[in-house]
Coordinates of C-alpha atoms in Angstrom, one line a residue:
X1 CA -21.8 -11.6 -1.3
X2 CA -18.7 -11.6 -2.3
X3 CA -16.9 -14.0 1.3
X4 CA -17.8 -16.7 3.2
X5 CA -19.5 -15.7 6.9
X6 CA -17.3 -15.8 9.3
X7 CA -18.1 -17.8 12.8
X8 CA -16.1 -17.4 16.1
X9 CA -12.7 -19.5 15.9
X10 CA -11.6 -21.8 18.4
X11 CA -9.9 -25.6 19.2
X12 CA -8.5 -24.9 15.4
X13 CA -11.8 -24.5 13.2
X14 CA -14.5 -22.4 13.0
X15 CA -18.0 -23.1 15.6
X16 CA -21.2 -21.4 14.1
X17 CA -23.0 -20.6 16.7
X18 CA -26.8 -21.2 16.9
X19 CA -26.9 -18.7 20.4
X20 CA -25.2 -15.5 18.6
X21 CA -27.0 -13.0 19.1
X22 CA -26.8 -11.1 15.9
X23 CA -24.5 -10.8 12.9
X24 CA -22.4 -7.5 12.0
X25 CA -22.6 -7.1 8.1
X26 CA -19.6 -6.3 6.4
X27 CA -19.7 -4.0 4.1
X28 CA -17.0 -2.6 0.7
X29 CA -16.5 1.4 2.0
X30 CA -15.8 1.7 -1.4
X31 CA -19.2 0.9 -2.9
X32 CA -21.3 0.8 0.2
X33 CA -22.6 -2.7 -0.2
X34 CA -22.7 -6.2 1.8
X35 CA -19.7 -8.5 1.7
X36 CA -21.0 -11.1 4.2
X37 CA -22.5 -11.7 7.7
X38 CA -20.1 -11.6 10.7
X39 CA -22.1 -13.3 13.6
X40 CA -21.0 -12.3 16.8
X41 CA -19.5 -13.6 19.3
X42 CA -22.2 -15.4 21.4
X43 CA -21.1 -15.1 25.9
X44 CA -20.3 -19.0 25.7
X45 CA -18.5 -19.2 22.7
X46 CA -16.7 -16.6 24.7
X47 CA -16.1 -18.5 27.0
X48 CA -15.4 -21.4 24.7
X49 CA -12.6 -19.4 23.0
X50 CA -11.0 -18.9 26.3
X51 CA -11.5 -22.8 27.5
X52 CA -10.0 -24.0 24.4
X53 CA -6.9 -21.6 25.4
X54 CA -6.5 -22.5 28.6
X55 CA -6.8 -26.1 27.6
X56 CA -3.4 -25.6 25.2
X57 CA -1.4 -23.5 27.3
X58 CA 0.2 -26.0 28.9
X59 CA 1.4 -27.8 26.1
X60 CA 2.4 -24.3 24.3
X61 CA 4.4 -23.0 27.0
X62 CA 5.9 -26.2 27.7
X63 CA 7.4 -26.2 24.5
X64 CA 10.4 -25.1 23.3
X65 CA 11.0 -20.9 22.0
X66 CA 12.8 -23.2 18.7
X67 CA 10.7 -25.5 18.3
X68 CA 7.4 -22.5 18.0
X69 CA 9.7 -20.6 16.6
X70 CA 10.4 -23.5 13.6
X71 CA 6.0 -23.7 13.4
X72 CA 5.7 -20.2 13.4
X73 CA 8.6 -19.6 10.8
X74 CA 5.9 -21.4 8.6
X75 CA 3.3 -19.3 8.8
X76 CA 5.6 -16.6 7.6
X77 CA 5.9 -18.3 4.0
X78 CA 1.9 -19.1 4.2
X79 CA 1.4 -15.4 4.4
X80 CA 4.1 -14.5 1.5
X81 CA 2.6 -17.1 -0.5
X82 CA -0.9 -15.5 0.0
X83 CA -0.4 -11.1 0.8
X84 CA -1.0 -10.9 -2.9
X85 CA -4.7 -12.9 -1.8
X86 CA -4.9 -11.5 1.1
X87 CA -4.0 -8.1 0.9
X88 CA -7.5 -8.6 -1.9
X89 CA -9.2 -9.0 1.2
X90 CA -8.3 -6.5 3.0
X91 CA -9.1 -3.8 0.2
X92 CA -12.4 -4.9 0.3
X93 CA -12.6 -5.3 4.3
X94 CA -10.8 -1.9 4.6
X95 CA -11.1 0.4 1.8
X96 CA -7.3 0.8 1.0
X97 CA -6.0 0.4 -2.3
X98 CA -4.3 -2.3 -3.2
X99 CA -1.0 -0.6 -4.3
X100 CA -0.8 -0.5 -0.6
X101 CA -2.3 -3.5 0.9
X102 CA -0.4 -5.8 -1.3
X103 CA 2.6 -4.0 -0.6
X104 CA 2.5 -3.0 3.5
X105 CA -0.1 -4.4 5.4
X106 CA 0.8 -8.5 5.5
X107 CA 4.0 -7.6 4.4
X108 CA 5.0 -6.0 7.1
X109 CA 2.4 -8.3 9.8
X110 CA 5.0 -10.8 8.4
X111 CA 8.3 -9.2 9.4
X112 CA 7.5 -8.9 12.8
X113 CA 6.4 -12.9 13.3
X114 CA 9.4 -13.2 11.0
X115 CA 11.6 -11.4 13.8
X116 CA 9.5 -12.3 17.2
X117 CA 10.1 -16.4 15.8
X118 CA 14.4 -15.4 14.7
X119 CA 14.6 -13.6 18.5
X120 CA 13.2 -16.6 20.3
X121 CA 14.9 -19.0 18.8
X122 CA 18.5 -17.3 19.3
X123 CA 18.0 -17.3 22.7
X124 CA 15.6 -13.8 23.4
X125 CA 14.4 -15.3 25.9
X126 CA 17.3 -16.2 27.2
X127 CA 17.2 -15.1 31.6
X128 CA 20.8 -13.7 33.7
X129 CA 23.2 -15.8 36.0
X130 CA 24.3 -13.9 38.5
X131 CA 27.3 -15.7 41.7
X132 CA 26.0 -13.7 44.4
X133 CA 28.6 -15.2 46.2
X134 CA 30.6 -18.2 47.0
X135 CA 28.5 -20.8 48.1
X136 CA 25.1 -18.7 46.5
X137 CA 24.3 -17.6 42.9
X138 CA 20.7 -15.9 41.2
X139 CA 19.3 -16.6 38.1
X140 CA 15.8 -15.3 36.4
X141 CA 13.4 -17.0 33.5
X142 CA 11.3 -15.4 31.1
X143 CA 7.8 -17.1 31.5
X144 CA 4.7 -17.0 29.2
X145 CA 1.6 -15.1 30.7
X146 CA -1.4 -17.5 30.0
X147 CA -3.7 -16.4 28.5
X148 CA -3.9 -13.1 26.3
X149 CA -7.1 -11.0 24.7
X150 CA -6.1 -9.4 21.1
X151 CA -8.2 -6.3 20.7
X152 CA -7.3 -5.1 17.2
X153 CA -7.7 -1.8 15.1
X154 CA -9.9 -1.4 11.7
X155 CA -7.5 0.2 9.7
X156 CA -4.4 -2.0 9.4
X157 CA -6.7 -5.7 10.5
X158 CA -4.2 -8.1 9.6
X159 CA -1.4 -5.9 10.4
X160 CA -1.9 -5.1 13.9
X161 CA -3.1 -8.6 14.5
X162 CA 0.2 -9.9 13.7
X163 CA 2.4 -7.1 15.4
X164 CA -0.2 -9.2 18.6
X165 CA -0.1 -12.6 17.9
X166 CA 3.2 -13.0 17.1
X167 CA 4.8 -11.8 20.0
X168 CA 2.3 -13.7 22.0
X169 CA 2.9 -16.9 20.2
X170 CA 6.5 -16.4 20.3
X171 CA 6.9 -15.9 23.9
X172 CA 4.4 -19.3 24.1
X173 CA 0.9 -17.6 25.4
X174 CA -2.3 -18.2 23.5
X175 CA -4.5 -15.9 22.1
X176 CA -8.1 -14.7 22.5
X177 CA -8.6 -11.9 19.4
X178 CA -11.1 -9.5 18.7
X179 CA -10.8 -7.6 15.0
X180 CA -12.8 -4.1 15.0
X181 CA -16.8 -4.7 13.9
X182 CA -15.0 -2.9 10.8
X183 CA -12.9 -5.0 9.4
X184 CA -13.1 -7.9 11.0
X185 CA -12.7 -10.2 7.4
X186 CA -9.1 -10.7 7.6
X187 CA -8.8 -13.0 11.6
X188 CA -10.5 -16.1 10.6
X189 CA -8.2 -16.1 8.1
X190 CA -5.6 -15.7 10.2
X191 CA -5.9 -18.5 12.1
X192 CA -6.4 -20.0 9.2
X193 CA -3.2 -19.4 8.6
X194 CA -1.9 -19.8 11.8
X195 CA -3.4 -24.0 11.5
X196 CA -1.9 -24.6 8.5
X197 CA 1.8 -23.8 9.6
X198 CA 1.7 -26.8 12.9
X199 CA -0.2 -23.8 15.2
X200 CA -2.0 -26.7 18.0
X201 CA -5.5 -25.6 18.2
X202 CA -6.8 -23.6 21.1
X203 CA -3.1 -21.0 21.0
X204 CA -4.9 -18.4 18.8
X205 CA -8.5 -18.1 19.0
X206 CA -11.1 -15.3 17.5
X207 CA -14.0 -13.7 18.8
X208 CA -15.7 -11.5 17.1
X209 CA -18.5 -8.5 17.9
X210 CA -18.7 -4.7 19.5
X211 CA -17.4 -3.1 22.5
X212 CA -19.3 -5.4 24.4
X213 CA -17.9 -8.6 23.5
X214 CA -14.3 -6.8 23.9
X215 CA -15.3 -5.6 28.0
X216 CA -16.5 -9.1 28.6
X217 CA -13.2 -10.2 27.4
X218 CA -11.0 -8.0 29.0
X219 CA -13.0 -8.8 32.8
X220 CA -12.6 -12.6 31.9
X221 CA -11.2 -13.6 34.9
X222 CA -8.1 -16.4 32.9
X223 CA -7.3 -13.5 30.4
X224 CA -3.7 -12.2 32.0
X225 CA -3.1 -9.8 29.7
X226 CA -5.0 -7.1 26.8
X227 CA -3.6 -5.7 24.1
X228 CA -5.2 -2.8 23.4
X229 CA -5.3 -0.8 19.1
X230 CA -7.3 2.2 19.4
X231 CA -8.9 5.4 20.2
X232 CA -7.8 7.4 23.5
X233 CA -11.0 7.3 25.7
X234 CA -11.9 3.2 24.7
X235 CA -8.1 2.8 25.8
X236 CA -8.7 4.6 29.0
X237 CA -11.9 1.9 29.5
X238 CA -9.8 -1.4 28.9
X239 CA -6.8 -0.1 30.5
X240 CA -8.6 0.6 33.9
X241 CA -10.9 -2.6 33.9
X242 CA -7.5 -4.3 32.8
X243 CA -6.5 -2.7 35.8
X244 CA -9.1 -4.0 38.7
X245 CA -8.4 -7.9 37.4
X246 CA -4.1 -6.8 38.2
X247 CA -3.8 -7.8 34.2
X248 CA -0.9 -6.7 32.3
X249 CA -2.0 -4.5 29.3
X250 CA -0.7 -2.9 26.3
X251 CA -2.3 0.1 24.8
X252 CA -1.7 1.7 21.0
X253 CA -3.5 4.9 21.4
X254 CA -4.4 8.3 19.4
X255 CA -2.3 10.7 18.3
X256 CA -2.1 14.6 17.2
X257 CA 1.2 14.9 15.7
X258 CA 2.9 17.2 15.0
X259 CA 5.4 17.8 11.9
X260 CA 8.3 20.7 12.1
X261 CA 9.6 21.5 9.2
X262 CA 12.9 23.1 10.1
X263 CA 14.0 26.9 8.3
X264 CA 16.6 25.4 6.0
X265 CA 14.5 22.5 4.5
X266 CA 14.6 21.3 0.7
X267 CA 10.8 22.6 0.9
X268 CA 10.6 19.2 -1.5
X269 CA 11.4 17.2 0.6
X270 CA 9.0 18.7 3.4
X271 CA 5.5 17.9 0.6
X272 CA 6.4 14.9 0.5
X273 CA 7.0 14.5 3.8
X274 CA 3.7 16.2 4.6
X275 CA 1.6 14.5 1.8
X276 CA 2.9 11.0 3.3
X277 CA 1.7 11.6 7.1
X278 CA -1.7 12.8 6.5
X279 CA -3.3 11.2 2.9
X280 CA -0.9 8.0 2.9
X281 CA -4.2 5.4 3.6
X282 CA -6.6 8.2 3.2
X283 CA -5.7 9.4 6.7
X284 CA -7.0 6.4 8.8
X285 CA -3.8 6.0 10.5
X286 CA -2.8 7.4 14.7
X287 CA 1.0 8.3 13.9
X288 CA -0.5 10.6 11.6
X289 CA 1.8 14.4 11.3
X290 CA -2.0 16.6 11.0
X291 CA -0.1 19.6 12.8
X292 CA 2.6 20.4 10.0
X293 CA 4.6 22.9 11.6
X294 CA 6.2 25.8 8.1
X295 CA 8.1 29.1 8.3
X296 CA 6.7 32.1 7.1
X297 CA 9.1 32.6 5.0
X298 CA 8.1 29.2 2.7
X299 CA 4.6 29.8 3.6
X300 CA 4.2 30.2 -0.4
X301 CA 6.4 27.7 -1.7
X302 CA 5.1 25.7 0.8
X303 CA 1.5 25.7 0.2
X304 CA 2.6 25.5 -3.5
X305 CA 4.0 22.2 -3.0
X306 CA 1.4 20.7 -1.2
X307 CA -0.9 21.7 -4.2
X308 CA 1.0 20.3 -6.6
X309 CA 1.2 16.9 -5.3
X310 CA -2.3 16.5 -4.1
X311 CA -2.7 16.5 -7.9
X312 CA -1.4 13.7 -7.9
X313 CA -3.8 12.0 -5.4
X314 CA -5.7 9.5 -7.2
X315 CA -9.1 7.8 -6.1
X316 CA -10.8 5.0 -8.7
X317 CA -10.8 1.3 -8.5
X318 CA -9.1 -0.4 -5.6
X319 CA -7.5 -3.2 -7.2
X320 CA -6.0 -0.3 -10.1
X321 CA -2.7 -0.5 -9.4
X322 CA -2.3 3.3 -10.5
X323 CA -4.8 4.1 -7.7
X324 CA -2.8 5.7 -4.2
X325 CA -6.1 7.1 -2.6
X326 CA -9.9 4.6 -1.1
X327 CA -12.6 5.5 0.9
X328 CA -13.2 5.9 4.4
X329 CA -13.9 2.7 6.3
X330 CA -17.6 3.2 7.0
X331 CA -20.1 5.5 6.1
X332 CA -20.1 6.8 10.5
X333 CA -16.5 7.6 10.2
X334 CA -16.5 9.2 6.8
X335 CA -20.0 11.4 9.1
X336 CA -17.5 12.4 11.4
X337 CA -14.7 13.8 9.0
X338 CA -17.4 15.8 7.0
X339 CA -18.3 16.7 10.0
X340 CA -14.8 18.2 11.1
X341 CA -14.1 20.3 8.0
X342 CA -17.9 21.6 7.5
X343 CA -16.1 22.3 11.2
X344 CA -12.5 23.8 9.9
X345 CA -14.3 26.1 7.7
X346 CA -17.7 26.4 9.8
X347 CA -16.0 27.3 13.7
X348 CA -12.6 27.7 12.8
X349 CA -12.8 29.7 10.0
X350 CA -9.4 28.2 9.0
X351 CA -8.4 28.8 5.2
X352 CA -8.6 26.3 2.7
X353 CA -6.2 25.7 0.9
X354 CA -8.2 22.2 -1.7
X355 CA -10.6 20.3 -0.9
X356 CA -13.7 20.5 1.8
X357 CA -17.1 19.3 2.8
X358 CA -18.7 18.0 -0.6
X359 CA -17.1 15.1 -2.3
X360 CA -19.2 15.3 -5.7
X361 CA -15.8 16.7 -7.2
X362 CA -13.9 13.5 -6.0
X363 CA -17.0 11.2 -7.0
X364 CA -17.6 12.1 -10.5
X365 CA -14.3 11.9 -11.0
X366 CA -15.0 7.9 -10.7
X367 CA -15.4 5.9 -13.1
X368 CA -18.0 3.3 -11.8
X369 CA -20.4 4.9 -11.0
X370 CA -20.6 2.0 -7.9
X371 CA -18.1 3.3 -6.3
X372 CA -20.2 7.2 -6.3
X373 CA -22.1 4.9 -3.6
X374 CA -18.5 4.2 -1.4
X375 CA -17.4 6.8 1.7
X376 CA -15.4 8.9 0.2
X377 CA -13.8 12.9 0.9
X378 CA -11.5 15.0 -0.8
X379 CA -7.8 14.7 0.5
X380 CA -8.3 19.0 2.0
X381 CA -5.5 20.8 3.0
X382 CA -6.3 23.5 5.6
X383 CA -4.3 26.6 6.4
X384 CA -3.4 29.3 8.8
X385 CA -4.2 27.5 11.2
X386 CA -3.8 28.4 14.8
X387 CA -3.6 26.1 17.9
X388 CA -6.9 26.8 19.5
X389 CA -8.5 24.9 16.4
X390 CA -10.7 22.1 17.2
X391 CA -9.2 20.5 13.6
X392 CA -5.9 21.6 15.7
X393 CA -6.1 20.2 18.7
X394 CA -8.6 16.8 18.0
X395 CA -8.1 13.1 16.3
X396 CA -10.0 13.8 12.7
X397 CA -8.1 10.3 11.9
X398 CA -8.9 11.5 8.0
X399 CA -7.5 13.1 5.1
X400 CA -7.0 16.7 6.6
X401 CA -3.9 18.4 6.6
X402 CA -3.8 21.7 8.9
X403 CA -0.5 23.7 8.6
X404 CA 0.6 26.0 11.3
X405 CA 3.3 29.2 10.5
X406 CA 5.4 30.0 12.9
X407 CA 8.7 32.7 13.0
X408 CA 11.7 30.8 11.2
X409 CA 14.0 32.4 13.8
X410 CA 12.5 30.4 16.5
X411 CA 12.1 27.0 16.8
X412 CA 11.8 26.7 20.4
X413 CA 8.8 28.8 19.5
X414 CA 7.9 24.9 17.6
X415 CA 8.7 23.0 19.7
X416 CA 6.2 24.2 22.0
X417 CA 3.5 24.7 20.4
X418 CA 3.8 21.3 19.2
X419 CA 3.9 19.8 23.0
X420 CA 1.6 21.6 23.8
X421 CA -1.1 18.8 23.7
X422 CA -1.8 15.6 26.0
X423 CA -1.2 13.2 23.4
X424 CA 2.1 12.1 22.2
X425 CA 1.8 8.9 19.8
X426 CA 4.8 10.3 17.1
X427 CA 6.8 13.8 16.0
X428 CA 9.0 13.8 12.9
X429 CA 11.6 17.4 11.8
X430 CA 12.3 17.9 8.7
X431 CA 15.6 19.8 7.7
X432 CA 19.6 19.6 6.0
X433 CA 20.7 20.7 9.0
X434 CA 21.3 16.4 10.8
X435 CA 22.7 17.9 13.8
X436 CA 19.9 20.9 14.7
X437 CA 17.2 17.4 13.5
X438 CA 18.7 15.7 16.0
X439 CA 18.1 18.3 19.3
X440 CA 14.6 19.7 17.7
X441 CA 13.6 16.0 17.7
X442 CA 14.8 15.2 20.9
X443 CA 12.9 18.0 22.6
X444 CA 9.7 16.9 21.0
X445 CA 7.5 14.7 23.4
X446 CA 6.8 11.4 21.9
X447 CA 7.5 7.7 21.6
X448 CA 7.7 7.1 18.1
X449 CA 9.6 9.6 15.8
X450 CA 11.3 10.8 12.8
X451 CA 14.0 12.8 11.0
X452 CA 13.5 14.0 6.8
X453 CA 10.9 10.7 6.9
X454 CA 7.5 10.2 8.1
X455 CA 5.6 6.2 9.2
X456 CA 8.4 4.3 8.6
X457 CA 8.1 1.8 11.5
X458 CA 10.3 -1.8 10.9
X459 CA 9.7 -4.9 13.7
X460 CA 12.9 -4.0 14.7
X461 CA 11.5 -0.1 16.5
X462 CA 10.2 -0.2 19.5
X463 CA 7.3 1.8 19.2
X464 CA 4.9 3.1 21.6
X465 CA 3.2 6.6 22.6
X466 CA 3.5 8.3 26.2
X467 CA 1.2 10.6 28.1
X468 CA -2.5 10.2 27.0
X469 CA -1.2 7.6 23.8
X470 CA -0.5 4.7 25.5
X471 CA 1.3 1.9 27.5
X472 CA 4.3 -0.6 26.5
X473 CA 6.0 -0.7 22.7
X474 CA 5.2 -3.5 20.5
X475 CA 7.6 -4.2 18.3
X476 CA 11.4 -4.5 18.7
X477 CA 14.0 -6.5 21.8
X478 CA 11.3 -4.5 24.4
X479 CA 8.2 -5.6 22.9
X480 CA 9.4 -9.2 23.4
X481 CA 9.6 -8.0 26.7
X482 CA 5.8 -7.2 27.4
X483 CA 4.4 -11.2 26.8
X484 CA 6.2 -12.3 29.0
X485 CA 7.2 -12.6 33.8
X486 CA 10.2 -12.6 35.6
X487 CA 10.9 -15.4 37.8
X488 CA 14.0 -15.0 40.2
X489 CA 15.3 -18.2 41.7
X490 CA 18.4 -17.9 44.9
X491 CA 20.7 -20.7 45.5
X492 CA 22.2 -22.0 48.3
X493 CA 25.1 -23.8 47.4
X494 CA 26.7 -23.8 50.8
X495 CA 24.9 -27.1 52.8
X496 CA 24.0 -25.5 55.5
X497 CA 21.2 -23.0 55.9
X498 CA 22.3 -19.7 58.2
X499 CA 19.2 -19.1 60.7
X500 CA 18.7 -16.7 63.8
X501 CA 16.7 -19.2 65.4
X502 CA 20.3 -21.3 66.2
X503 CA 20.5 -22.7 70.0
X504 CA 22.5 -19.6 71.7

């Protein structure tokens, strides 16, 4: 096996447990081979991790923001120093090419940690003071919440772990983090890196397991907040459980995001945006623009441009710099995506522009027999789609693009159709007329929007979904507010207290 076994991490170190209820085999998606065992955290181990965080909270929360920032900046330096080593683990764990994990996953996580460290060092936790009257004033303070739970997703493991832990720790909270059981290898690496940077034992802890472990963590009475990234149905359960305990929540859930190509859009640019919005990370991105609305007049040119670019999708050995497309994350997820492709063909009866359910053509192109055992799915494009099709309505979370056409003279039609969903995570517009782009994007019901691009989400940009796609935001200045609670204090300095209970 390629990796050391993983155990619950608390009090600053891994804690092998004799009472672990079992283990999960961590699988390399590119070859379907086991890499290590991840030992499920027992109820006693979860309790110990939470207690470790509780023990660490008084000292960490009373550490000055600038001192916390100095420690977190050391962690940033370590992340950047070990970027490629961490990225190689992410590649083996997720199945994403090293060309992606080395350039995006660790880098963007480190950017967020650096941003929040700088924000709290520069006064980001300052409150307000106002003069109420000559002898009285009011001041506010921002206080940390306490022990918080972070529940990660499998598609961007270390990035999501940093998106959650960075503002949490910077604000003075402690965290118990549960990675996805499908991609858990980053968690102990990050915990060890925090420790090496000087983060005190107990401030960042890790538990492992499936939904039952997440549920136990969410329900724990000592947990003040739950930050969850994942699918809508699971997020609703997590949010409901947290609400029963009056806990704070941040929910970053799924999407079925629209991309509207305006009539004046350059076809090549529109095709480039559509490719990035559908096939980056093999389509396993919650914000992906999987419903592509195109004017009918551009049909032939747009389809030709997409087909030209699909020819440059390069599956292969994941550590080869030329590889830009990997397998899906697990056998179960591969089967789900393939079932949707079959449904698109057999029930929805959409027109298949390229790809399909049979992986044979892709597998035959792979140079290594071991790779042919992996969870590969061909990049698939359906065209002539309608709004009622399952592949258009439901989140697939794989490399499947659906092209829908509209009358180019009625962009409002495209907007109405784009908004006709319970989800509202992301949306985008491509066009030459920037005024019209702004007008259209303002009408789209989504929390994250792009104009003439797709996917970039810098640390300074607060992101979060509308409707069923989430609650709250991550990153940006507002992202820090999600990890503190406000305290208001009124101070009377007049020397006497006005009272209705005085002698008449």
